[in-house]
Coordinates of C-alpha atoms in Angstrom, one line a residue:
M1 CA 127.9 127.2 63.1
L2 CA 126.0 129.2 65.4
A3 CA 122.8 127.9 64.0
A4 CA 123.8 124.5 64.1
M5 CA 124.9 125.1 68.2
A6 CA 122.1 126.5 68.6
D7 CA 120.0 123.1 67.2
A8 CA 121.9 121.3 70.1
A9 CA 121.4 123.4 72.5
A10 CA 117.5 123.8 72.2
A11 CA 117.1 120.0 72.0
E12 CA 119.4 119.6 74.8
C13 CA 118.0 122.5 77.4
C14 CA 115.0 121.3 78.9
G15 CA 114.1 117.8 76.8
T16 CA 110.9 119.4 75.6
Q17 CA 109.2 117.9 72.6
Y18 CA 108.9 122.0 71.0
S19 CA 111.0 123.7 68.9
C20 CA 111.7 127.1 66.7
V21 CA 114.6 125.8 64.2
T22 CA 112.1 127.2 62.0
A23 CA 109.3 129.4 61.4
S24 CA 106.8 126.2 60.9
N25 CA 108.3 124.9 64.2
T26 CA 107.7 128.3 65.7
L27 CA 103.9 128.5 64.7
S28 CA 103.5 124.9 65.9
W29 CA 104.7 125.3 69.5
I30 CA 102.5 128.6 69.0
N31 CA 99.6 127.1 68.0
A32 CA 100.1 124.2 71.1
I33 CA 100.2 127.0 73.4
V34 CA 97.0 128.9 72.7
D35 CA 94.9 126.0 72.3
F36 CA 96.6 124.8 76.0
I37 CA 95.8 128.0 77.6
A38 CA 92.4 128.8 75.7
P39 CA 90.3 126.7 78.5
F40 CA 91.9 129.1 81.5
N41 CA 91.1 132.5 80.3
S42 CA 88.9 133.6 83.3
L43 CA 92.4 132.5 85.6
I44 CA 94.3 134.2 83.3
N45 CA 92.4 137.7 83.2
A46 CA 91.6 137.5 86.5
H47 CA 92.1 140.6 88.4
V48 CA 93.7 139.7 91.7
V49 CA 91.6 142.4 93.7
N50 CA 88.9 141.3 93.7
F51 CA 89.2 137.3 95.2
F52 CA 86.5 138.1 97.3
T53 CA 84.3 140.2 95.9
D54 CA 84.0 138.3 92.9
R55 CA 84.6 134.4 94.3
L56 CA 87.2 134.1 91.7
W57 CA 88.6 130.6 93.5
E58 CA 85.0 129.1 91.9
N59 CA 86.9 129.3 88.5
V60 CA 89.4 126.6 89.4
D61 CA 88.9 123.0 89.9
K62 CA 87.1 122.7 93.1
E63 CA 89.1 119.3 93.4
W64 CA 92.8 121.6 93.2
M65 CA 91.6 123.8 95.5
D66 CA 90.2 121.3 98.6
C67 CA 93.8 119.8 98.0
L68 CA 96.4 123.2 97.5
R69 CA 94.9 124.9 100.4
R70 CA 95.8 122.0 102.5
E71 CA 99.7 122.3 101.4
P72 CA 102.3 124.1 102.5
V73 CA 103.0 126.8 101.3
Q74 CA 106.8 126.2 100.2
N75 CA 105.0 123.7 98.3
L76 CA 102.5 126.2 96.4
L77 CA 106.2 128.3 96.2
L78 CA 107.1 125.5 93.5
I79 CA 104.3 125.5 91.2
P80 CA 105.2 127.8 88.9
S81 CA 108.3 125.9 88.2
G82 CA 106.5 122.8 87.4
V83 CA 106.8 120.7 90.7
V84 CA 104.4 118.6 91.5
Q85 CA 103.3 116.5 94.8
D86 CA 102.3 112.8 93.9
H87 CA 99.6 112.6 96.3
W88 CA 97.6 115.9 94.2
P89 CA 95.1 115.1 91.6
A90 CA 95.6 113.6 88.6
S91 CA 94.5 116.3 86.4
L92 CA 96.4 119.2 88.4
K93 CA 99.3 117.0 88.4
Q94 CA 98.5 117.0 84.2
F95 CA 97.9 120.8 84.2
I96 CA 101.2 121.8 85.8
L97 CA 103.8 119.2 84.0
K98 CA 102.4 120.2 80.7
L99 CA 102.2 124.0 80.8
R100 CA 105.8 124.1 82.2
A101 CA 106.7 121.5 79.3
L102 CA 105.2 124.0 76.9
A103 CA 107.4 127.1 78.6
L104 CA 110.5 128.3 76.8
C105 CA 113.3 127.0 79.1
Q106 CA 115.4 130.3 80.6
E107 CA 117.8 128.3 82.2
Q108 CA 121.2 130.2 81.9
V109 CA 123.0 128.8 78.9
D110 CA 126.6 128.8 78.8
V111 CA 127.6 131.9 76.3
N112 CA 130.7 131.4 75.7
T113 CA 129.9 127.9 73.8
A114 CA 126.6 128.9 72.2
L115 CA 128.6 132.3 70.7
P116 CA 131.8 131.2 69.2
G117 CA 135.0 133.8 70.1
L118 CA 132.8 135.2 73.0
Y119 CA 135.3 135.8 76.2
I120 CA 133.4 137.9 79.1
T121 CA 135.7 140.1 80.6
S122 CA 134.7 141.1 84.4
L123 CA 134.3 144.4 84.8
N124 CA 136.9 147.0 86.9
T125 CA 135.8 148.6 89.9
V126 CA 135.5 152.0 87.8
L127 CA 133.4 150.6 85.2
A128 CA 131.5 148.8 88.2
Q129 CA 131.0 151.6 90.5
G130 CA 127.4 152.5 91.7
M131 CA 126.1 148.8 89.8
N132 CA 124.3 146.6 92.0
V133 CA 124.6 142.7 92.1
K134 CA 121.9 142.3 89.8
K135 CA 122.9 145.4 87.3
K136 CA 126.9 144.3 87.0
H137 CA 125.7 140.7 86.2
E138 CA 123.5 141.9 83.3
V139 CA 125.9 144.6 82.0
E140 CA 129.2 142.3 82.0
I141 CA 127.2 139.7 80.4
L142 CA 125.5 141.7 77.8
S143 CA 128.5 143.9 76.8
A144 CA 130.5 140.7 76.0
V145 CA 127.5 139.0 73.4
V146 CA 126.8 142.5 71.8
S147 CA 130.7 143.2 71.3
T148 CA 130.5 139.5 70.2
V149 CA 127.9 140.1 67.4
A150 CA 129.1 143.7 66.7
N151 CA 132.7 141.9 65.9
N152 CA 130.4 139.2 63.8
V153 CA 128.9 141.4 61.5
R154 CA 131.8 143.8 61.4
A155 CA 129.4 146.9 62.8
D156 CA 131.2 150.5 63.0
A157 CA 129.0 151.7 65.8
V158 CA 126.7 150.0 68.5
I159 CA 122.9 152.3 69.3
D160 CA 122.2 151.5 72.7
V161 CA 118.3 152.1 72.7
G162 CA 116.5 153.2 76.3
A163 CA 120.4 153.9 77.6
G164 CA 119.2 155.7 80.7
Q165 CA 115.2 154.6 80.9
V166 CA 113.9 153.2 83.8
V167 CA 110.1 152.4 84.1
V168 CA 108.2 151.7 87.2
A169 CA 105.1 150.1 86.6
V170 CA 102.6 150.3 89.7
D171 CA 99.5 147.6 89.9
D172 CA 98.2 147.0 92.8
D173 CA 98.2 143.3 92.6
D174 CA 102.0 143.3 91.9
T175 CA 103.5 141.7 94.8
D176 CA 105.8 139.1 92.9
P177 CA 109.1 140.3 94.0
R178 CA 110.3 141.7 90.8
Q179 CA 111.9 145.4 88.9
V180 CA 110.7 146.8 85.8
E181 CA 113.5 148.9 85.1
G182 CA 115.7 150.3 81.9
H183 CA 119.2 150.1 82.7
G184 CA 119.7 153.4 83.4
M185 CA 123.3 155.6 84.1
G186 CA 124.2 154.3 80.5
Y187 CA 126.3 151.4 82.0
L188 CA 125.9 149.1 78.9
S189 CA 127.4 151.6 76.8
Q190 CA 130.1 152.5 78.6
V191 CA 131.2 149.3 79.1
L192 CA 130.5 148.6 75.4
A193 CA 132.9 152.1 74.6
F194 CA 135.8 151.8 77.4
Q195 CA 136.2 147.9 77.6
Y196 CA 135.4 146.7 74.0
Q197 CA 136.2 150.1 72.6
H198 CA 133.1 150.1 70.1
P199 CA 131.8 153.2 69.1
V200 CA 128.6 153.8 71.0
I201 CA 125.8 156.3 70.4
A202 CA 123.0 155.8 73.7
I203 CA 119.7 157.5 73.1
D204 CA 117.9 158.3 76.0
A205 CA 114.7 160.0 76.3
C206 CA 115.5 162.1 79.2
S207 CA 117.8 165.3 79.3
H208 CA 118.7 164.4 83.0
H209 CA 119.6 160.9 82.6
G210 CA 121.5 162.1 79.7
S211 CA 123.4 164.5 81.8
V212 CA 124.0 162.1 84.5
T213 CA 125.4 159.5 82.1
D214 CA 127.8 161.3 80.3
A215 CA 129.5 163.1 83.5
R216 CA 129.9 159.7 84.8
A217 CA 131.6 158.7 80.7
E218 CA 133.4 161.8 81.6
R219 CA 134.7 160.3 85.1
I220 CA 135.7 157.0 83.5
K221 CA 137.7 158.7 80.8
K222 CA 139.5 160.6 83.0
H223 CA 140.4 156.9 85.3
Y224 CA 141.3 155.8 81.8
V225 CA 143.4 158.8 80.5
S226 CA 145.1 158.2 83.7
Q227 CA 146.1 154.6 83.2
M228 CA 147.4 155.0 79.9
L229 CA 149.8 158.2 80.4
K230 CA 151.0 156.3 83.7
S231 CA 151.6 152.7 81.6
G232 CA 153.0 154.7 78.7
S233 CA 150.6 152.3 76.7
G234 CA 151.3 154.5 73.6
M235 CA 147.3 154.3 73.2
W236 CA 146.3 158.0 73.1
S237 CA 142.3 157.8 71.7
L238 CA 139.6 156.3 73.6
N239 CA 135.7 155.4 72.2
V240 CA 133.7 157.7 74.4
P241 CA 129.7 157.0 74.3
K242 CA 127.5 160.2 72.8
T243 CA 124.3 160.6 74.1
I244 CA 121.0 161.5 72.2
T245 CA 118.2 162.5 74.1
C246 CA 115.0 161.4 71.8
H247 CA 111.8 159.4 73.1
V248 CA 111.6 157.2 70.6
L249 CA 108.0 156.4 70.1
S250 CA 107.8 154.7 66.2
I251 CA 109.9 152.7 63.5
D252 CA 110.2 155.9 62.0
T253 CA 112.1 157.8 64.7
L254 CA 114.8 155.3 65.5
K255 CA 115.2 154.4 62.0
T256 CA 116.4 158.4 61.5
L257 CA 118.4 158.1 64.3
V258 CA 120.0 155.2 63.0
E259 CA 120.5 157.3 60.0
A260 CA 121.6 160.8 61.3
S261 CA 123.6 159.2 63.8
L262 CA 125.7 156.9 61.5
P263 CA 127.7 159.6 58.9
V264 CA 130.9 161.3 60.6
D265 CA 130.2 164.6 61.7
D266 CA 131.3 167.0 63.9
A267 CA 128.5 166.5 66.3
L268 CA 128.6 162.8 66.8
Q269 CA 132.3 162.6 67.3
S270 CA 133.4 161.0 70.6
T271 CA 135.5 163.3 73.0
S272 CA 139.4 162.6 72.3
M273 CA 141.9 162.4 74.7
G274 CA 144.0 165.6 73.8
N275 CA 146.4 164.1 71.8
Q276 CA 148.4 166.4 69.4
N277 CA 146.1 164.7 66.3
K278 CA 143.7 166.3 66.0
D279 CA 141.6 163.2 64.5
Q280 CA 142.0 161.4 67.5
G281 CA 138.7 160.7 69.9
K282 CA 136.7 160.4 66.4
I283 CA 134.1 157.6 65.4
C284 CA 136.4 155.9 63.1
W285 CA 134.4 153.7 60.2
S286 CA 135.9 151.7 57.9
S287 CA 138.6 152.8 55.3
N288 CA 136.8 151.5 52.4
A289 CA 134.5 154.7 51.6
K290 CA 132.3 152.5 49.3
R291 CA 131.0 150.6 52.2
K292 CA 127.9 152.1 54.3
P293 CA 128.8 152.8 57.4
S294 CA 126.8 149.8 59.7
T295 CA 125.3 149.7 63.2
V296 CA 124.1 146.8 65.7
L297 CA 121.0 147.9 68.3
A298 CA 121.2 147.2 71.7
G299 CA 118.7 147.4 74.2
L300 CA 118.8 145.9 77.7
H301 CA 115.1 145.5 79.4
A302 CA 114.2 148.4 76.7
C303 CA 110.3 148.6 77.9
G304 CA 106.9 147.5 76.3
D305 CA 106.9 148.4 72.9
L306 CA 110.4 149.6 73.0
S307 CA 111.9 146.2 72.1
V308 CA 109.3 145.8 69.8
T309 CA 110.6 149.1 68.1
M310 CA 114.1 148.0 67.8
L311 CA 113.5 144.5 66.0
K312 CA 111.2 146.4 63.4
T313 CA 113.8 148.9 62.6
F314 CA 116.4 146.2 62.5
I315 CA 114.5 144.2 59.5
E316 CA 113.5 148.3 57.9
C317 CA 116.1 150.0 57.9
Q318 CA 119.3 148.6 56.1
D319 CA 122.3 149.8 57.9
V320 CA 121.5 147.7 61.2
K321 CA 123.1 144.7 60.6
A322 CA 122.1 143.0 64.1
V323 CA 120.0 143.4 67.2
V324 CA 120.2 142.3 70.4
S325 CA 116.9 143.0 72.6
L326 CA 116.0 141.8 76.0
G327 CA 112.6 143.2 77.0
C328 CA 110.4 143.7 79.9
C329 CA 107.2 145.4 80.8
Y330 CA 105.0 143.3 78.7
N331 CA 102.0 145.0 80.5
L332 CA 102.8 147.9 78.5
L333 CA 103.0 146.8 74.9
S334 CA 100.1 147.9 72.8
E335 CA 97.8 145.6 71.0
G336 CA 96.5 145.2 67.6
S337 CA 94.6 142.8 65.2
A338 CA 94.7 141.2 62.2
K339 CA 92.4 144.5 60.6
D340 CA 95.0 146.5 61.5
G341 CA 97.5 144.8 58.8
E342 CA 100.9 145.7 59.1
S343 CA 100.9 148.0 62.6
E344 CA 102.9 149.6 65.2
F345 CA 101.4 147.7 67.5
G346 CA 103.7 146.0 70.0
F347 CA 101.8 142.3 70.2
P348 CA 100.9 140.3 68.1
M349 CA 104.4 141.3 66.0
S350 CA 104.4 138.0 63.6
H351 CA 101.9 137.8 60.5
A352 CA 101.0 134.5 61.4
V353 CA 100.0 135.5 64.6
R354 CA 98.2 138.5 63.8
S355 CA 95.9 136.8 61.0
V356 CA 94.2 134.1 63.6
G357 CA 93.3 137.3 65.8
L358 CA 94.9 136.5 68.8
S359 CA 95.4 138.9 71.7
L360 CA 96.2 139.3 75.0
A361 CA 94.7 141.6 77.4
K362 CA 96.4 143.6 79.8
N363 CA 96.2 141.0 83.3
A364 CA 97.6 138.4 80.4
R365 CA 100.2 140.6 79.6
D366 CA 101.1 141.1 83.2
L367 CA 101.1 137.9 84.3
A368 CA 103.6 137.5 81.9
C369 CA 106.2 139.6 84.0
Q370 CA 106.0 136.9 87.0
S371 CA 109.3 134.5 87.9
A372 CA 109.0 131.4 88.7
D373 CA 112.4 131.4 89.6
R374 CA 111.9 134.5 92.1
W375 CA 108.8 132.5 93.7
R376 CA 110.7 129.7 94.1
S377 CA 113.6 131.4 96.1
L378 CA 111.4 133.3 98.6
D379 CA 111.3 130.8 102.1
M380 CA 108.0 130.1 104.1
H381 CA 107.9 133.5 105.7
A382 CA 107.9 135.8 102.5
G383 CA 105.6 133.4 100.5
I384 CA 103.1 133.7 103.0
H385 CA 103.5 137.2 103.4
N386 CA 103.1 138.1 99.6
F387 CA 100.2 136.0 100.1
E388 CA 98.7 137.9 103.0
L389 CA 99.7 141.0 101.1
H390 CA 97.1 139.6 98.0
A391 CA 94.5 138.4 100.9
F392 CA 95.0 142.4 101.7
R393 CA 94.6 144.0 98.9
A394 CA 91.5 141.9 98.1
A395 CA 89.7 142.6 101.4
F396 CA 90.1 146.3 100.7
Q397 CA 88.7 145.9 97.3
M398 CA 85.7 144.7 99.5
V399 CA 85.9 147.5 101.4
L400 CA 85.8 150.2 98.5
C401 CA 82.7 148.4 97.1
K402 CA 80.8 148.6 100.2
Y403 CA 81.3 151.6 101.6
Y404 CA 83.0 153.9 98.4
P405 CA 81.3 152.0 95.2
D406 CA 82.0 155.0 93.0
F407 CA 86.0 154.6 93.7
T408 CA 86.0 150.8 92.3
M409 CA 84.6 152.0 89.0
N410 CA 87.8 152.8 87.2
T411 CA 89.9 150.4 89.5
P412 CA 91.7 153.0 91.4
S413 CA 95.2 152.5 92.3
I414 CA 96.5 152.4 95.8
G415 CA 100.3 152.3 95.2
R416 CA 102.9 149.9 96.0
K417 CA 101.8 149.2 99.1
G418 CA 102.4 145.9 99.6
K419 CA 106.2 146.6 98.9
A420 CA 107.0 149.1 101.5
L421 CA 105.4 146.3 103.4
R422 CA 107.2 143.2 102.3
R423 CA 110.8 145.4 102.9
R424 CA 109.4 146.1 106.2
H425 CA 108.4 142.9 107.1
Q426 CA 111.7 141.1 105.9
R427 CA 113.8 143.9 107.9
R428 CA 112.3 143.1 111.2
S429 CA 112.1 139.4 110.5
A430 CA 115.7 139.4 109.6
E431 CA 116.5 141.7 112.4
S432 CA 114.2 139.4 115.0
H433 CA 115.4 135.9 114.0
L434 CA 111.7 134.7 113.4
H435 CA 112.8 132.3 110.8
L436 CA 112.1 128.6 111.8
K437 CA 114.9 126.3 112.0
G438 CA 115.4 123.6 109.0
S439 CA 114.2 126.1 106.4
T440 CA 115.0 125.2 103.0
G441 CA 114.0 128.9 101.0
H442 CA 116.4 131.6 101.8
L443 CA 115.8 135.5 101.3
R444 CA 116.9 136.9 98.2
Q445 CA 117.3 140.4 99.3
D446 CA 119.5 141.8 96.9
F447 CA 117.5 140.6 94.3
L448 CA 114.3 141.2 95.6
P449 CA 114.1 145.4 94.9
V450 CA 111.1 146.7 96.6
V451 CA 109.8 150.4 94.9
S452 CA 107.2 152.6 97.2
T453 CA 105.5 155.3 96.2
E454 CA 103.9 156.3 99.5
S455 CA 106.8 157.5 102.0
E456 CA 105.1 157.8 104.6
T457 CA 104.0 153.6 104.5
D458 CA 106.8 152.8 107.2
E459 CA 105.2 154.7 109.2
I460 CA 101.4 153.4 109.6
L461 CA 103.1 149.4 110.0
A462 CA 102.2 147.6 112.9
P463 CA 104.5 145.1 114.2
P464 CA 105.9 142.2 112.3
I465 CA 103.8 138.9 111.8
E466 CA 103.9 136.4 113.9
V467 CA 104.6 133.1 112.0
Q468 CA 103.4 129.8 113.0
A469 CA 104.6 126.4 111.8
G470 CA 102.9 124.1 110.0
C471 CA 101.6 125.6 106.9
G472 CA 102.5 129.1 107.4
G473 CA 98.9 130.8 109.3
T474 CA 99.3 134.0 111.7
K475 CA 97.8 134.5 114.6
S476 CA 94.0 136.1 113.3
R477 CA 94.5 139.1 115.5
D478 CA 98.0 140.3 114.3
T479 CA 97.0 139.8 110.7
F480 CA 94.0 141.6 111.1
L481 CA 95.9 144.8 112.7
H482 CA 97.8 144.4 109.3
F483 CA 94.5 144.6 107.0
E484 CA 93.6 147.6 109.7
N485 CA 96.7 149.6 108.9
F486 CA 96.4 148.2 105.5
C487 CA 93.4 149.8 104.8
H488 CA 94.2 153.4 106.5
S489 CA 96.6 153.5 104.3
G490 CA 94.7 153.1 101.1
L491 CA 91.9 155.1 102.0
S492 CA 94.4 157.9 102.8
H493 CA 96.5 157.9 99.4
L494 CA 92.4 158.0 97.5
G495 CA 91.6 161.1 99.7
I496 CA 89.1 159.2 102.0
K497 CA 89.1 160.0 105.9
L498 CA 87.7 156.6 107.3
S499 CA 84.8 156.5 108.7
N500 CA 83.7 154.8 112.1
D501 CA 80.4 153.5 110.2
I502 CA 83.0 151.0 108.5
N503 CA 83.3 147.9 109.8
L504 CA 86.6 146.8 109.0
K505 CA 86.5 143.5 111.4
G506 CA 83.0 142.9 109.9
I507 CA 84.7 142.8 106.1
W508 CA 87.8 140.8 107.6
K509 CA 85.5 138.0 109.2
E510 CA 83.7 138.2 105.5
A511 CA 86.8 137.6 103.7
E512 CA 88.4 135.1 106.9
P513 CA 87.0 132.1 105.7
F514 CA 88.6 131.7 102.1
L515 CA 92.6 133.3 102.9
D516 CA 93.5 129.8 103.1
L517 CA 93.0 129.8 98.9
I518 CA 94.4 133.0 98.1
G519 CA 98.0 130.8 97.9
P520 CA 96.4 128.0 95.8
F521 CA 94.8 130.4 93.5
W522 CA 97.7 132.8 93.3
S523 CA 100.1 130.0 92.3
L524 CA 98.0 128.3 89.9
R525 CA 97.3 131.6 88.1
A526 CA 101.3 132.7 88.5
S527 CA 102.4 129.1 86.9
L528 CA 100.7 130.4 83.7
G529 CA 102.9 133.5 83.2
P530 CA 106.5 131.9 82.0
L531 CA 104.1 130.5 79.4
L532 CA 102.9 133.8 78.6
E533 CA 106.2 134.8 78.1
T534 CA 107.0 132.1 75.8
L535 CA 104.3 133.2 73.5
I536 CA 105.0 136.9 73.3
L537 CA 108.9 136.2 73.3
L538 CA 108.3 132.9 70.0
D539 CA 105.7 135.5 68.4
R540 CA 108.9 138.0 68.6
L541 CA 111.0 135.2 67.3
L542 CA 108.5 134.0 64.7
F543 CA 107.8 137.9 62.8
L544 CA 112.0 137.4 62.4
Q545 CA 111.1 134.3 60.9
E546 CA 108.7 135.7 58.3
Q547 CA 111.2 137.7 56.6
D548 CA 113.8 136.3 53.6
S549 CA 116.6 134.1 54.4
T550 CA 118.8 136.6 54.7
V551 CA 117.9 137.2 58.3
E552 CA 119.0 134.3 60.9
A553 CA 117.8 134.8 64.5
Y554 CA 117.4 133.4 67.8
L555 CA 116.0 132.9 71.6
L556 CA 119.6 132.9 74.3
P557 CA 118.5 133.1 77.6
I558 CA 121.8 134.8 78.8
F559 CA 121.4 136.0 82.4
D560 CA 120.9 134.3 85.6
P561 CA 116.6 133.8 86.2
M562 CA 117.2 133.7 89.9
I563 CA 118.9 137.6 89.7
S564 CA 117.6 138.4 86.6
P565 CA 114.4 137.4 85.3
R566 CA 113.4 138.9 81.9
N567 CA 116.4 136.8 80.5
V568 CA 115.5 135.8 77.2
A569 CA 117.8 137.7 74.2
V570 CA 116.6 138.1 70.9
I571 CA 119.3 138.2 69.0
A572 CA 119.2 138.5 64.6
K573 CA 121.8 139.5 62.3
K574 CA 121.4 139.8 58.5
T575 CA 123.7 137.9 56.4
D576 CA 124.7 136.4 53.0
K577 CA 124.1 132.9 54.1
H578 CA 120.8 130.7 54.0
L579 CA 121.1 130.1 57.7
R580 CA 118.3 128.6 59.8
S581 CA 116.8 130.7 62.5
S582 CA 116.9 128.8 65.7
C583 CA 116.6 128.9 69.7
Y584 CA 117.5 128.1 72.8

């Protein structure tokens, strides 16, 4: 039934001609993507910090760049979403529309329809405490999905992989407003345990995070105990998640954790509520002594190879009956090739893709993290500001190449200056009401997290940029002041004292004629991001489809992509029936 509903949703989702109902369908889709992106490898693998030094705009069709450099910023921001303008060159429109047709539709599905028996329960204030809007949205939906899958396969417990991890990727050209993280604080584990009453084991790489998670769970438990005592409901036990601290660096590690966690023993008992019955509070397995306890692996934005490890453990470990995984941090995936055989590498996973020797470089995998929906949500001012940050970093690279060439040998990182700069600009823009009347966009500050590695960055910023009407240029003098401050901060981060011999104004004048090419270049490059993410997700699905017929697998976009861009869940379960794999 589920497979049939998935087929219908796949056909309806975006009207795409591509399908991933079978392994053959999925491989055909992958091949179509590979053939399409081949001519654009230089664009995909470009490092935007080298925009001026390597004259990267010359790698793009001149007719496209001449057209787009005159476009309003709003139109550029819509390119990654597949929106074209009638007056654009036919070849440019064909490129944008084709890549959009090849990309997996990430519009949020109606999970209540997609997963029979699923019912999403709103989180109460105790469980939701400390969650931002994004986290509450994710945990509320994913907990219901995991609970439904666990009930469907009659799993005895859920193992939450990466329960407290928080990973921050720092890239100099990363000004896309996205968040890179695990789900932290054990939110998913606690909702699954307290709200859905599943025995849960939470695996955390950090002992500190594990302690914080346990302390939070204890506070929640006290609330539920109090409520039960007041109501006289007669419910005298709760499932409280058990936290295990361990770095999951391999399939063998996760398999060992699964196998060691499932048998009932004193170490893996949930905290009892103090009822007279001494058995209360334990993880209760099936009464059928002949059936070995089983589990579901769940991961909310498990970073890099961790998502891959979950899928491989699902296949290799008999005790794991299902997996629900949402990945992130594609830039941190390890890569292998056909000669590596059945390797531990994160990409490619499937035998078919690995056998053709396909690989994605780090820049391409980082590009897969781009969110078309978030770019589309930016207003003109935020869009201009993002493009300016790219210009500042690329011009700063010119400074390094000319005056400090030794530093360019290792592609130096100067931290997330752009994140702090954008946060300060957004705050000041809002306070001074600089938004133009009639702007169709709006800032989504709740969903544009900014992580700065330099606490002193805010102290060196110039006054807010004054935005002009039309195509959205900025006054040259004000822009140079921002660039100058950016350079001061960058050199300071590298331990370099600004010399009087450095002619920043000369560098800026050299770059200035090409500033209006930054937006078009970045927008065209960002438009390939959803396609690269599709390639990674389809490879994971194909890996599951290459297994025997007892594995049912599909892709399901369960979150609102405007709130949580990495919204596609890989869901798989083992079944005795021959069910087709499918995707939405």
